Amino acid sequence: MSRRRAAIAAMIAVAITSTACDRPSTQSAAPPPDAGISLPADLSGSGPGTVVAANSMPTLDRRLTGTTSVAAKVTYVSTSGVTNQPTRVTGTVFAPKGKPPEGGWPIIAYGHPTTGVVSGCAPSSSTTLSNLSSTVLQLVEAGYVVAMSDYQGLGDDSTYHPYLDATTAGYNLVDSVRAARKVVADTSNRWAAFGLSQGAQAAWAANELNAAYGAGLDLVGTASVSPPLNVSSFVDDAANRALSKEQEPAYQALLASLKNEDPTLNLDDYRRGVVAEKWDVLLQCDFRDIDERTRAVGEITSDDLVPSSPAAADALRDLLRADDLPRRPLTAPAFVVYGGQDVLIPPSWTDAALQNACDMGDVVRVDMQPDRGHSDVDVSPVLPWIADRFAGDPAPNSCGSFITSPPRTGPDETSAQVRDGG
């Protein structure tokens, strides 16, 4: 494990500053790579994690193709958290070169931050994996097989993307590990999840769901950086005309997802002005729409996303509460990093979720950084923490020293006091 520790101590800063703002990426849908040639994979079986196809990625970042023994775009079977029905999900799998350790390569399921909410916004459709190729490269060089799900609906247009639906994203991550084991023969059943922003929610959800859904896999821990654990609170900010510019695109994406889930939802109860006029443009991740989308985002006002009535706000809040976390005890230890100045996911939201998790008896290392925001937190301790979980070291627990204080009243006030549990 020492080789991993040395390689990964400070590697994540590039990824989080380039992609974790949770705005749909304007680069993720550049002309997609060719389908590539079929790669050897176990296509047998059925059910979650079954691989439907595995193909090479001929226009992928050459640093990855030159460093990996396997670099594959995969289509695999997962489960919708909305309907509980099977779905097809795309993603990518990467494996190191060289001889695997005894027991096989350990696996990291990497939960990517928001890249968009419509088909074509998948990292697997980008030559740079939506600017995440450097992070994946360093994970592979540290000795991990990396499985990165695109999430349902982003790379396969047979269904929609249920944005911030925690159950779906959690299932997608668990099944990406199963798929990776069918593409890379010399893999362990031991895995960890690591996610940023949207992917941080997915990692936490996978941890909760693993007890019932992760049969045959051994989850050692999950790390979540700037996680949106309490999504229903977006409604309160919208009703109070308090959405930040960073929150507006995420809130619109939530509305679009709920409309796909329930066609009877009246979007005009929740949108007006430029949001209604430029609805489709605002949702696009296509690089060809960048200028128009940027102008439209700049024109959104605080009135454009206010619910039409208290009843409309209550109805939306009830829908989103189904995705608030935590919902059940964790299966494995967790690590959460977040900033005290986060204007996308206010720290008071995260504080409340973590207090609930601690009350459930979870083992959580909490690192709240008072002077940091959503995308500039220091994540250098995360992967050493993951390496410790694979090594079987005791997991530090901050719950005994996590103290929730009164709600934040200003941008310079933090909403919790945390002694880092190690």
Short mmCIF file of C-alpha atoms in Angstrom, two decimals:
data_model
loop_
_atom_site.label_atom_id
_atom_site.label_comp_id
_atom_site.label_asym_id
_atom_site.label_seq_id
_atom_site.Cartn_x
_atom_site.Cartn_y
_atom_site.Cartn_z
CA MET A 1 0.00 0.00 0.00
CA SER A 2 2.94 2.39 0.38
CA ARG A 3 3.20 2.84 -3.39
CA ARG A 4 -0.43 3.95 -3.49
CA ARG A 5 -0.02 6.33 -0.59
CA ALA A 6 2.94 8.03 -2.20
CA ALA A 7 1.23 8.35 -5.57
CA ILE A 8 -2.13 9.67 -4.45
CA ALA A 9 -1.57 12.01 -1.51
CA ALA A 10 -2.24 15.21 -3.47
CA MET A 11 -3.70 14.10 -6.78
CA ILE A 12 -7.35 15.08 -6.68
CA ALA A 13 -7.12 18.88 -6.80
CA VAL A 14 -7.12 19.02 -10.61
CA ALA A 15 -10.30 16.99 -10.89
CA ILE A 16 -12.30 18.87 -8.32
CA THR A 17 -11.38 22.34 -9.57
CA SER A 18 -12.07 21.48 -13.20
CA THR A 19 -15.34 19.58 -12.89
CA ALA A 20 -16.95 19.64 -9.47
CA CYS A 21 -18.87 22.91 -9.79
CA ASP A 22 -21.96 20.82 -10.57
CA ARG A 23 -22.78 22.86 -13.63
CA PRO A 24 -23.37 20.83 -16.79
CA SER A 25 -20.04 20.66 -18.60
CA THR A 26 -19.77 22.52 -21.87
CA GLN A 27 -17.00 20.18 -23.00
CA SER A 28 -18.41 16.76 -22.16
CA ALA A 29 -20.27 16.33 -25.44
CA ALA A 30 -17.50 17.14 -27.87
CA PRO A 31 -17.63 14.84 -30.91
CA PRO A 32 -17.74 11.38 -29.29
CA PRO A 33 -15.05 8.75 -29.75
CA ASP A 34 -15.61 6.02 -32.33
CA ALA A 35 -17.29 2.92 -31.02
CA GLY A 36 -13.99 1.08 -31.21
CA ILE A 37 -13.47 -2.64 -31.52
CA SER A 38 -14.98 -5.27 -29.27
CA LEU A 39 -12.81 -6.23 -26.31
CA PRO A 40 -12.66 -9.54 -24.47
CA ALA A 41 -15.19 -9.59 -21.65
CA ASP A 42 -17.44 -12.03 -19.86
CA LEU A 43 -20.84 -11.38 -21.47
CA SER A 44 -22.52 -14.31 -19.76
CA GLY A 45 -25.18 -14.26 -17.11
CA SER A 46 -28.01 -11.88 -16.41
CA GLY A 47 -29.07 -9.34 -13.83
CA PRO A 48 -27.30 -6.32 -12.35
CA GLY A 49 -23.71 -5.90 -13.51
CA THR A 50 -24.08 -8.05 -16.62
CA VAL A 51 -21.90 -6.67 -19.40
CA VAL A 52 -23.71 -6.15 -22.69
CA ALA A 53 -20.74 -4.75 -24.62
CA ALA A 54 -17.13 -3.71 -24.09
CA ASN A 55 -15.30 -1.67 -26.69
CA SER A 56 -12.00 0.09 -27.10
CA MET A 57 -11.85 3.90 -27.05
CA PRO A 58 -9.63 4.84 -30.00
CA THR A 59 -9.68 8.61 -29.46
CA LEU A 60 -9.24 8.51 -25.67
CA ASP A 61 -6.59 10.65 -23.98
CA ARG A 62 -3.32 8.97 -25.00
CA ARG A 63 -1.94 9.19 -21.49
CA LEU A 64 -4.57 6.65 -20.45
CA THR A 65 -4.24 4.35 -23.42
CA GLY A 66 -0.48 4.30 -22.94
CA THR A 67 -0.65 3.53 -19.24
CA THR A 68 -3.50 1.06 -18.93
CA SER A 69 -3.76 -2.61 -19.79
CA VAL A 70 -7.50 -2.16 -20.33
CA ALA A 71 -9.35 1.00 -21.35
CA ALA A 72 -12.91 0.10 -22.22
CA LYS A 73 -16.25 1.72 -22.77
CA VAL A 74 -18.83 -0.66 -21.38
CA THR A 75 -22.57 -1.06 -21.47
CA TYR A 76 -23.91 -2.95 -18.50
CA VAL A 77 -27.16 -3.79 -16.75
CA SER A 78 -28.20 -1.86 -13.67
CA THR A 79 -31.42 -0.98 -11.88
CA SER A 80 -33.60 2.12 -11.86
CA GLY A 81 -34.13 3.46 -8.37
CA VAL A 82 -37.40 5.00 -9.57
CA THR A 83 -39.07 1.95 -11.15
CA ASN A 84 -36.87 -0.86 -9.76
CA GLN A 85 -36.67 -2.17 -13.33
CA PRO A 86 -33.52 -3.21 -15.22
CA THR A 87 -31.79 -0.50 -17.24
CA ARG A 88 -28.78 -0.26 -19.51
CA VAL A 89 -26.01 2.06 -18.35
CA THR A 90 -22.75 3.03 -20.01
CA GLY A 91 -19.43 3.69 -18.33
CA THR A 92 -15.70 3.13 -18.56
CA VAL A 93 -13.28 0.65 -17.02
CA PHE A 94 -9.51 1.02 -16.71
CA ALA A 95 -6.91 -1.41 -15.40
CA PRO A 96 -3.22 -1.02 -14.52
CA LYS A 97 -0.41 -2.69 -16.38
CA GLY A 98 1.73 -5.29 -14.66
CA LYS A 99 1.07 -8.15 -12.31
CA PRO A 100 -1.95 -7.80 -10.01
CA PRO A 101 -1.45 -8.13 -6.25
CA GLU A 102 -2.41 -11.31 -4.47
CA GLY A 103 -6.18 -11.57 -4.57
CA GLY A 104 -6.50 -9.37 -7.65
CA TRP A 105 -6.63 -5.66 -8.37
CA PRO A 106 -8.68 -3.65 -5.85
CA ILE A 107 -11.40 -1.55 -7.47
CA ILE A 108 -12.45 2.08 -7.05
CA ALA A 109 -15.89 3.06 -8.31
CA TYR A 110 -15.38 6.68 -9.23
CA GLY A 111 -18.51 8.85 -9.00
CA HIS A 112 -18.14 11.78 -11.37
CA PRO A 113 -19.55 15.26 -10.69
CA THR A 114 -22.32 16.69 -12.84
CA THR A 115 -21.50 16.66 -16.54
CA GLY A 116 -25.05 17.31 -17.77
CA VAL A 117 -28.50 15.80 -17.58
CA VAL A 118 -29.31 14.71 -21.13
CA SER A 119 -28.09 11.91 -23.37
CA GLY A 120 -24.71 12.78 -24.82
CA CYS A 121 -23.38 14.30 -21.59
CA ALA A 122 -21.59 11.10 -20.59
CA PRO A 123 -17.89 11.18 -19.69
CA SER A 124 -17.43 8.10 -21.88
CA SER A 125 -18.42 10.25 -24.88
CA SER A 126 -15.54 12.65 -24.24
CA THR A 127 -11.94 12.13 -25.25
CA THR A 128 -10.89 13.51 -21.85
CA LEU A 129 -13.66 11.81 -19.85
CA SER A 130 -15.14 15.26 -19.23
CA ASN A 131 -11.78 16.50 -17.92
CA LEU A 132 -11.43 13.56 -15.53
CA SER A 133 -8.80 11.59 -17.45
CA SER A 134 -5.94 12.92 -15.30
CA THR A 135 -7.61 11.71 -12.13
CA VAL A 136 -8.39 8.31 -13.59
CA LEU A 137 -4.80 8.03 -14.81
CA GLN A 138 -3.40 8.66 -11.35
CA LEU A 139 -5.80 6.18 -9.75
CA VAL A 140 -4.72 3.53 -12.22
CA GLU A 141 -1.06 4.33 -11.66
CA ALA A 142 -1.67 3.91 -7.94
CA GLY A 143 -2.71 0.30 -8.52
CA TYR A 144 -6.48 0.39 -8.79
CA VAL A 145 -8.92 -0.80 -11.39
CA VAL A 146 -11.22 2.18 -11.96
CA ALA A 147 -14.89 1.83 -12.84
CA MET A 148 -16.63 5.09 -13.74
CA SER A 149 -20.35 4.90 -14.41
CA ASP A 150 -21.85 7.48 -16.74
CA TYR A 151 -25.07 7.14 -14.68
CA GLN A 152 -28.38 6.11 -16.16
CA GLY A 153 -29.51 8.12 -19.16
CA LEU A 154 -26.32 10.05 -19.90
CA GLY A 155 -24.70 7.61 -22.32
CA ASP A 156 -27.71 5.56 -23.39
CA ASP A 157 -30.76 7.38 -24.74
CA SER A 158 -33.15 4.49 -24.05
CA THR A 159 -34.11 6.24 -20.82
CA TYR A 160 -33.70 9.57 -19.02
CA HIS A 161 -31.15 10.66 -16.45
CA PRO A 162 -32.73 10.83 -12.97
CA TYR A 163 -30.54 13.67 -11.71
CA LEU A 164 -29.62 13.37 -8.01
CA ASP A 165 -31.81 10.31 -7.59
CA ALA A 166 -29.63 8.74 -4.93
CA THR A 167 -30.92 5.19 -5.31
CA THR A 168 -30.34 5.03 -9.06
CA ALA A 169 -26.86 6.50 -8.82
CA GLY A 170 -25.97 4.17 -5.96
CA TYR A 171 -27.11 1.14 -7.93
CA ASN A 172 -25.15 2.36 -10.97
CA LEU A 173 -21.93 2.56 -8.92
CA VAL A 174 -22.33 -0.89 -7.37
CA ASP A 175 -23.06 -2.43 -10.75
CA SER A 176 -20.09 -0.65 -12.36
CA VAL A 177 -17.89 -2.69 -10.02
CA ARG A 178 -19.59 -5.90 -11.10
CA ALA A 179 -19.12 -4.89 -14.73
CA ALA A 180 -15.45 -4.09 -14.16
CA ARG A 181 -14.86 -7.57 -12.80
CA LYS A 182 -16.30 -9.03 -16.02
CA VAL A 183 -14.02 -6.88 -18.17
CA VAL A 184 -10.81 -7.22 -16.11
CA ALA A 185 -10.23 -10.82 -15.13
CA ASP A 186 -7.66 -10.31 -12.36
CA THR A 187 -9.80 -8.24 -10.01
CA SER A 188 -10.63 -8.57 -6.35
CA ASN A 189 -14.15 -8.40 -5.01
CA ARG A 190 -12.91 -5.65 -2.64
CA TRP A 191 -13.84 -2.14 -3.65
CA ALA A 192 -14.25 1.43 -2.49
CA ALA A 193 -16.28 4.32 -3.86
CA PHE A 194 -15.00 7.85 -4.26
CA GLY A 195 -17.15 10.66 -5.60
CA LEU A 196 -17.22 14.40 -6.13
CA SER A 197 -20.45 16.42 -5.76
CA GLN A 198 -23.12 14.45 -7.67
CA GLY A 199 -20.78 11.49 -7.49
CA ALA A 200 -20.33 12.07 -3.75
CA GLN A 201 -24.06 11.56 -3.26
CA ALA A 202 -23.81 8.40 -5.39
CA ALA A 203 -20.94 7.09 -3.24
CA TRP A 204 -22.87 7.62 0.00
CA ALA A 205 -25.97 6.00 -1.48
CA ALA A 206 -23.95 3.01 -2.69
CA ASN A 207 -22.67 2.56 0.86
CA GLU A 208 -26.21 2.52 2.25
CA LEU A 209 -27.52 0.21 -0.48
CA ASN A 210 -24.62 -2.21 -0.43
CA ALA A 211 -25.95 -4.33 2.43
CA ALA A 212 -28.99 -5.36 0.39
CA TYR A 213 -27.71 -4.83 -3.15
CA GLY A 214 -23.99 -5.63 -3.07
CA ALA A 215 -24.03 -9.42 -2.78
CA GLY A 216 -20.69 -10.95 -3.73
CA LEU A 217 -18.76 -7.69 -3.27
CA ASP A 218 -16.74 -6.49 -0.29
CA LEU A 219 -17.10 -2.73 0.23
CA VAL A 220 -14.27 -1.33 2.37
CA GLY A 221 -15.42 2.32 2.49
CA THR A 222 -16.70 5.34 0.61
CA ALA A 223 -15.44 8.91 0.33
CA SER A 224 -17.72 11.82 -0.56
CA VAL A 225 -16.41 15.29 -1.41
CA SER A 226 -18.97 18.14 -1.32
CA PRO A 227 -21.95 15.76 -1.32
CA PRO A 228 -25.54 16.93 -1.96
CA LEU A 229 -27.06 14.83 0.81
CA ASN A 230 -30.09 17.06 1.41
CA VAL A 231 -31.60 17.91 -1.99
CA SER A 232 -35.09 18.86 -0.78
CA SER A 233 -33.69 22.07 0.70
CA PHE A 234 -33.30 23.46 -2.82
CA VAL A 235 -37.05 24.09 -2.73
CA ASP A 236 -36.80 26.32 0.33
CA ASP A 237 -34.10 28.43 -1.29
CA ALA A 238 -36.15 28.71 -4.49
CA ALA A 239 -39.28 29.76 -2.59
CA ASN A 240 -37.28 32.36 -0.66
CA ARG A 241 -35.65 33.72 -3.84
CA ALA A 242 -32.34 32.71 -2.27
CA LEU A 243 -30.91 30.35 -4.90
CA SER A 244 -27.29 31.18 -5.65
CA LYS A 245 -26.09 31.37 -9.26
CA GLU A 246 -24.38 28.05 -8.62
CA GLN A 247 -27.64 26.48 -7.41
CA GLU A 248 -29.84 27.62 -10.29
CA PRO A 249 -28.60 25.11 -12.91
CA ALA A 250 -28.73 22.23 -10.41
CA TYR A 251 -32.27 23.14 -9.37
CA GLN A 252 -33.41 23.35 -12.99
CA ALA A 253 -31.85 19.95 -13.64
CA LEU A 254 -33.81 18.53 -10.72
CA LEU A 255 -37.04 19.90 -12.18
CA ALA A 256 -36.27 18.42 -15.59
CA SER A 257 -35.56 15.03 -14.04
CA LEU A 258 -38.80 15.04 -12.06
CA LYS A 259 -40.73 15.93 -15.22
CA ASN A 260 -39.23 12.90 -16.96
CA GLU A 261 -40.19 10.77 -13.99
CA ASP A 262 -43.74 12.15 -13.84
CA PRO A 263 -45.04 13.67 -17.10
CA THR A 264 -48.04 15.12 -15.23
CA LEU A 265 -45.77 17.49 -13.29
CA ASN A 266 -46.64 21.07 -14.31
CA LEU A 267 -43.25 22.70 -14.88
CA ASP A 268 -44.89 26.11 -15.16
CA ASP A 269 -45.55 25.93 -11.43
CA TYR A 270 -41.78 26.20 -10.98
CA ARG A 271 -40.36 28.17 -13.93
CA ARG A 272 -40.89 31.40 -15.79
CA GLY A 273 -38.90 34.08 -17.58
CA VAL A 274 -35.68 33.04 -19.27
CA VAL A 275 -35.76 29.61 -17.59
CA ALA A 276 -39.01 28.78 -19.38
CA GLU A 277 -37.95 30.44 -22.64
CA LYS A 278 -34.52 28.79 -22.81
CA TRP A 279 -35.34 25.56 -21.02
CA ASP A 280 -33.76 23.18 -23.54
CA VAL A 281 -30.72 25.38 -24.12
CA LEU A 282 -30.03 25.56 -20.38
CA LEU A 283 -30.05 21.77 -20.14
CA GLN A 284 -27.63 21.12 -23.00
CA CYS A 285 -24.01 20.13 -22.57
CA ASP A 286 -23.21 20.31 -26.28
CA PHE A 287 -20.17 22.51 -26.89
CA ARG A 288 -21.96 24.10 -29.85
CA ASP A 289 -24.46 25.70 -27.46
CA ILE A 290 -21.92 27.15 -25.04
CA ASP A 291 -22.36 30.81 -25.95
CA GLU A 292 -26.14 30.75 -25.98
CA ARG A 293 -26.27 28.76 -22.77
CA THR A 294 -23.82 31.08 -21.01
CA ARG A 295 -25.93 34.11 -21.96
CA ALA A 296 -29.12 32.42 -20.76
CA VAL A 297 -27.57 31.45 -17.41
CA GLY A 298 -26.51 35.05 -16.88
CA GLU A 299 -30.05 36.28 -17.50
CA ILE A 300 -31.76 34.09 -14.86
CA THR A 301 -33.32 36.16 -12.07
CA SER A 302 -34.42 35.18 -8.58
CA ASP A 303 -38.05 35.25 -9.75
CA ASP A 304 -37.57 32.73 -12.55
CA LEU A 305 -37.50 29.65 -10.32
CA VAL A 306 -39.93 30.61 -7.53
CA PRO A 307 -42.74 28.05 -6.99
CA SER A 308 -46.12 29.46 -8.00
CA SER A 309 -47.67 28.78 -4.58
CA PRO A 310 -46.89 27.30 -1.17
CA ALA A 311 -48.81 24.21 -2.23
CA ALA A 312 -46.60 23.80 -5.29
CA ALA A 313 -43.50 24.17 -3.11
CA ASP A 314 -44.79 21.58 -0.65
CA ALA A 315 -45.51 19.10 -3.44
CA LEU A 316 -42.02 19.47 -4.89
CA ARG A 317 -40.37 19.25 -1.50
CA ASP A 318 -42.21 16.00 -0.80
CA LEU A 319 -40.95 14.54 -4.08
CA LEU A 320 -37.33 15.46 -3.40
CA ARG A 321 -37.33 14.23 0.19
CA ALA A 322 -37.21 10.70 -1.20
CA ASP A 323 -33.62 11.45 -2.22
CA ASP A 324 -32.46 13.03 1.03
CA LEU A 325 -29.68 11.11 2.76
CA PRO A 326 -29.09 9.34 5.04
CA ARG A 327 -32.00 6.92 4.88
CA ARG A 328 -30.49 3.87 6.54
CA PRO A 329 -27.25 2.91 8.33
CA LEU A 330 -24.09 2.64 6.29
CA THR A 331 -22.56 -0.70 5.38
CA ALA A 332 -18.95 0.49 5.62
CA PRO A 333 -17.00 3.48 6.99
CA ALA A 334 -17.35 6.82 5.20
CA PHE A 335 -15.26 9.94 4.77
CA VAL A 336 -16.92 13.29 4.02
CA VAL A 337 -15.11 16.47 3.00
CA TYR A 338 -16.97 19.77 2.52
CA GLY A 339 -16.45 23.51 2.71
CA GLY A 340 -17.85 26.03 5.17
CA GLN A 341 -18.28 28.58 2.33
CA ASP A 342 -20.05 26.25 -0.13
CA VAL A 343 -22.78 28.23 -1.91
CA LEU A 344 -23.99 25.27 -3.99
CA ILE A 345 -24.51 22.81 -1.12
CA PRO A 346 -24.68 25.00 2.01
CA PRO A 347 -22.76 23.44 4.90
CA SER A 348 -25.81 23.56 7.15
CA TRP A 349 -27.46 21.01 4.84
CA THR A 350 -24.47 18.70 5.12
CA ASP A 351 -24.24 19.23 8.88
CA ALA A 352 -27.83 18.07 9.36
CA ALA A 353 -27.31 14.97 7.23
CA LEU A 354 -24.12 14.03 9.05
CA GLN A 355 -25.76 14.49 12.44
CA ASN A 356 -28.47 12.04 11.33
CA ALA A 357 -25.82 9.58 10.19
CA CYS A 358 -23.98 9.85 13.50
CA ASP A 359 -27.26 9.31 15.34
CA MET A 360 -27.68 6.07 13.36
CA GLY A 361 -24.33 4.85 14.65
CA ASP A 362 -22.40 5.26 11.40
CA VAL A 363 -18.61 5.51 11.35
CA VAL A 364 -17.83 8.74 9.51
CA ARG A 365 -14.66 10.76 9.33
CA VAL A 366 -15.79 14.38 8.88
CA ASP A 367 -13.54 17.08 7.46
CA MET A 368 -15.36 20.40 7.28
CA GLN A 369 -13.01 23.11 6.01
CA PRO A 370 -14.34 26.52 7.17
CA ASP A 371 -12.62 28.68 4.55
CA ARG A 372 -13.32 26.51 1.51
CA GLY A 373 -16.22 26.36 -0.94
CA HIS A 374 -17.68 23.63 -3.12
CA SER A 375 -14.83 23.01 -5.52
CA ASP A 376 -11.71 24.18 -3.71
CA VAL A 377 -11.66 21.89 -0.68
CA ASP A 378 -8.42 20.10 0.13
CA VAL A 379 -8.99 16.47 -0.77
CA SER A 380 -5.43 15.22 -0.36
CA PRO A 381 -6.35 13.04 2.68
CA VAL A 382 -9.08 11.13 0.82
CA LEU A 383 -7.20 8.46 -1.07
CA PRO A 384 -4.75 7.71 1.73
CA TRP A 385 -7.90 7.14 3.82
CA ILE A 386 -9.13 4.72 1.14
CA ALA A 387 -5.76 2.96 1.09
CA ASP A 388 -6.07 2.47 4.86
CA ARG A 389 -9.48 0.84 4.37
CA PHE A 390 -8.03 -1.63 1.86
CA ALA A 391 -5.20 -2.30 4.33
CA GLY A 392 -7.74 -3.17 7.02
CA ASP A 393 -6.72 -0.39 9.40
CA PRO A 394 -9.33 0.80 11.95
CA ALA A 395 -11.48 3.58 10.52
CA PRO A 396 -11.40 6.93 12.33
CA ASN A 397 -14.76 8.25 13.52
CA SER A 398 -15.56 11.94 13.95
CA CYS A 399 -19.09 11.39 15.24
CA GLY A 400 -18.05 11.64 18.87
CA SER A 401 -16.79 15.19 18.29
CA PHE A 402 -19.27 16.38 15.68
CA ILE A 403 -21.32 19.21 17.17
CA THR A 404 -24.12 20.88 15.26
CA SER A 405 -24.50 24.55 16.11
CA PRO A 406 -27.21 27.09 15.23
CA PRO A 407 -27.94 27.64 11.52
CA ARG A 408 -25.65 29.83 9.47
CA THR A 409 -26.68 33.50 9.26
CA GLY A 410 -23.91 34.84 7.06
CA PRO A 411 -21.37 33.64 4.51
CA ASP A 412 -18.48 33.85 6.95
CA GLU A 413 -20.10 31.78 9.67
CA THR A 414 -19.63 28.04 9.74
CA SER A 415 -22.48 25.83 10.84
CA ALA A 416 -20.70 23.05 12.67
CA GLN A 417 -17.65 22.45 14.74
CA VAL A 418 -15.68 19.35 13.88
CA ARG A 419 -12.54 17.86 15.32
CA ASP A 420 -11.08 15.82 12.50
CA GLY A 421 -11.25 12.19 13.51
CA GLY A 422 -7.91 11.36 11.94
#
